[in-house]
Amino acid sequence: MSSTEDSQAELTMDYDRLKEINDFDDTKAGVKGLVDSGIVNIPRIFIRPPDELVEELNQCKSTLKIPVVDLSGVEVEDQRKKIVDEIREASEKWGFFQQINHGVPSCVLEGMILGIRKFHEQDVELKKEYYTRNHTRRIRHTTLESSPVH
């Protein structure tokens, strides 16, 4: 048996993904909590099966580029519709995109990154209040956001 087959067997033996995700969520500590606890191995909920990865790698082309949405002219109605369509398409096909000409000053972006860093460096007990998968909460944080819980 190859090491890939061994890894695959380990991933499928006695594996209850929903239970492991729920157990992870119950800690309300997120990935940083795992790191802070000194884990040595990546939990299975974060590992994709090797056959799934091979299939995806075989389909990928090195010419793929992250979609870029230019927000200049967003205040003009015709341009705004075009921009909204570009955002919709990038979101549906890719799940993310790069924005340019958004008008947000660098100092504001740097402040947001600093705020995010400070949040994640707080004590776990302070962050637990915000850990949820409830999308109706205006302020929340979670892990595996787009991953199905089944």
XYZ file of C-alpha atoms in Angstrom:
150
model
C 0.000 0.000 0.000
C 1.397 3.440 -0.941
C 1.656 6.344 1.483
C -1.151 8.083 -0.435
C -3.372 5.043 0.043
C -2.404 4.950 3.736
C -3.351 8.611 4.088
C -6.641 8.006 2.294
C -7.433 5.057 4.555
C -6.663 7.178 7.627
C -8.993 9.894 6.388
C -11.939 7.568 5.867
C -11.650 5.219 8.871
C -14.076 6.116 11.651
C -14.468 9.655 10.358
C -17.583 11.609 11.304
C -17.019 14.976 9.602
C -20.125 16.597 11.079
C -19.142 15.578 14.611
C -15.586 16.855 14.162
C -16.797 20.185 12.767
C -19.290 20.537 15.609
C -16.576 19.682 18.155
C -14.312 22.269 16.534
C -17.108 24.871 16.546
C -17.887 24.140 20.200
C -14.404 25.330 21.178
C -15.227 28.703 19.586
C -11.461 29.206 19.315
C -11.080 28.948 15.531
C -7.880 27.995 13.752
C -5.804 30.329 15.915
C -7.022 28.349 18.919
C -5.648 25.195 17.297
C -2.308 26.882 16.691
C -2.191 28.278 20.220
C -2.924 24.813 21.632
C 0.224 23.517 19.930
C -1.399 20.994 17.589
C 1.026 18.864 15.623
C -1.282 17.403 12.956
C -3.820 19.205 10.797
C -7.376 18.114 11.736
C -9.131 16.003 9.098
C -11.863 18.603 8.607
C -9.228 20.741 6.856
C -7.825 17.987 4.621
C -9.275 17.224 1.217
C -9.084 13.641 -0.055
C -6.027 13.100 -2.312
C -8.125 11.822 -5.240
C -10.173 15.024 -5.125
C -7.006 17.126 -5.179
C -5.455 15.150 -8.047
C -8.624 15.565 -10.094
C -8.652 19.307 -9.470
C -4.948 19.701 -10.243
C -5.432 17.862 -13.521
C -8.156 20.342 -14.476
C -6.212 23.473 -13.490
C -4.290 25.470 -16.018
C -1.355 27.679 -15.118
C -2.867 30.459 -17.243
C -5.704 31.030 -14.781
C -5.802 34.534 -13.352
C -7.668 35.951 -10.378
C -10.550 38.127 -11.615
C -9.957 41.863 -11.238
C -12.900 44.257 -10.909
C -12.194 47.917 -11.649
C -14.534 50.094 -9.583
C -13.680 53.358 -11.320
C -16.848 54.912 -12.705
C -19.122 53.084 -10.251
C -21.043 56.337 -9.724
C -22.198 56.290 -13.393
C -25.332 54.145 -13.822
C -24.268 52.236 -16.980
C -20.808 51.588 -15.569
C -22.268 50.547 -12.193
C -24.411 47.850 -13.875
C -21.322 46.529 -15.680
C -19.343 46.489 -12.420
C -22.150 44.702 -10.556
C -22.275 42.080 -13.324
C -18.488 41.594 -13.102
C -18.686 41.193 -9.315
C -21.558 38.704 -9.632
C -19.710 36.648 -12.239
C -16.434 36.634 -10.281
C -18.259 35.705 -7.075
C -20.217 32.878 -8.686
C -17.316 31.410 -10.672
C -14.396 32.087 -8.337
C -15.773 33.012 -4.923
C -13.412 35.987 -4.701
C -11.897 38.781 -6.785
C -9.455 41.676 -6.562
C -10.855 45.199 -6.525
C -8.925 48.101 -7.994
C -9.703 51.813 -8.012
C -11.980 51.348 -4.991
C -11.038 54.673 -3.438
C -10.261 53.259 0.005
C -7.058 54.906 1.264
C -4.132 52.626 2.110
C -4.131 53.857 5.707
C -7.731 52.637 6.123
C -6.877 49.225 4.650
C -3.839 48.959 6.925
C -6.016 49.903 9.904
C -8.512 47.165 9.029
C -5.746 44.569 8.796
C -4.341 45.734 12.136
C -7.816 45.490 13.707
C -8.288 41.959 12.367
C -4.868 40.947 13.672
C -5.629 42.416 17.108
C -8.971 40.587 17.215
C -7.370 37.222 16.479
C -4.598 37.809 19.006
C -7.116 38.329 21.831
C -7.775 35.726 24.479
C -10.009 32.905 23.236
C -12.610 33.635 25.912
C -13.143 37.139 24.506
C -13.520 35.855 20.935
C -15.962 33.048 21.813
C -18.814 35.554 22.012
C -18.498 36.147 18.259
C -17.879 32.583 17.032
C -20.991 31.338 15.231
C -22.285 29.985 11.929
C -25.436 32.087 12.323
C -25.356 34.303 9.232
C -27.993 36.645 10.648
C -25.540 37.947 13.266
C -23.987 41.186 12.081
C -20.686 40.581 13.850
C -19.284 37.071 13.847
C -16.265 34.956 13.040
C -16.001 31.325 12.108
C -13.826 28.811 10.309
C -14.667 26.695 7.258
C -17.214 29.355 6.312
C -18.048 28.008 2.863
C -17.464 24.372 3.687
C -20.577 22.253 4.090
C -21.107 20.954 7.604
C -21.944 17.475 6.369
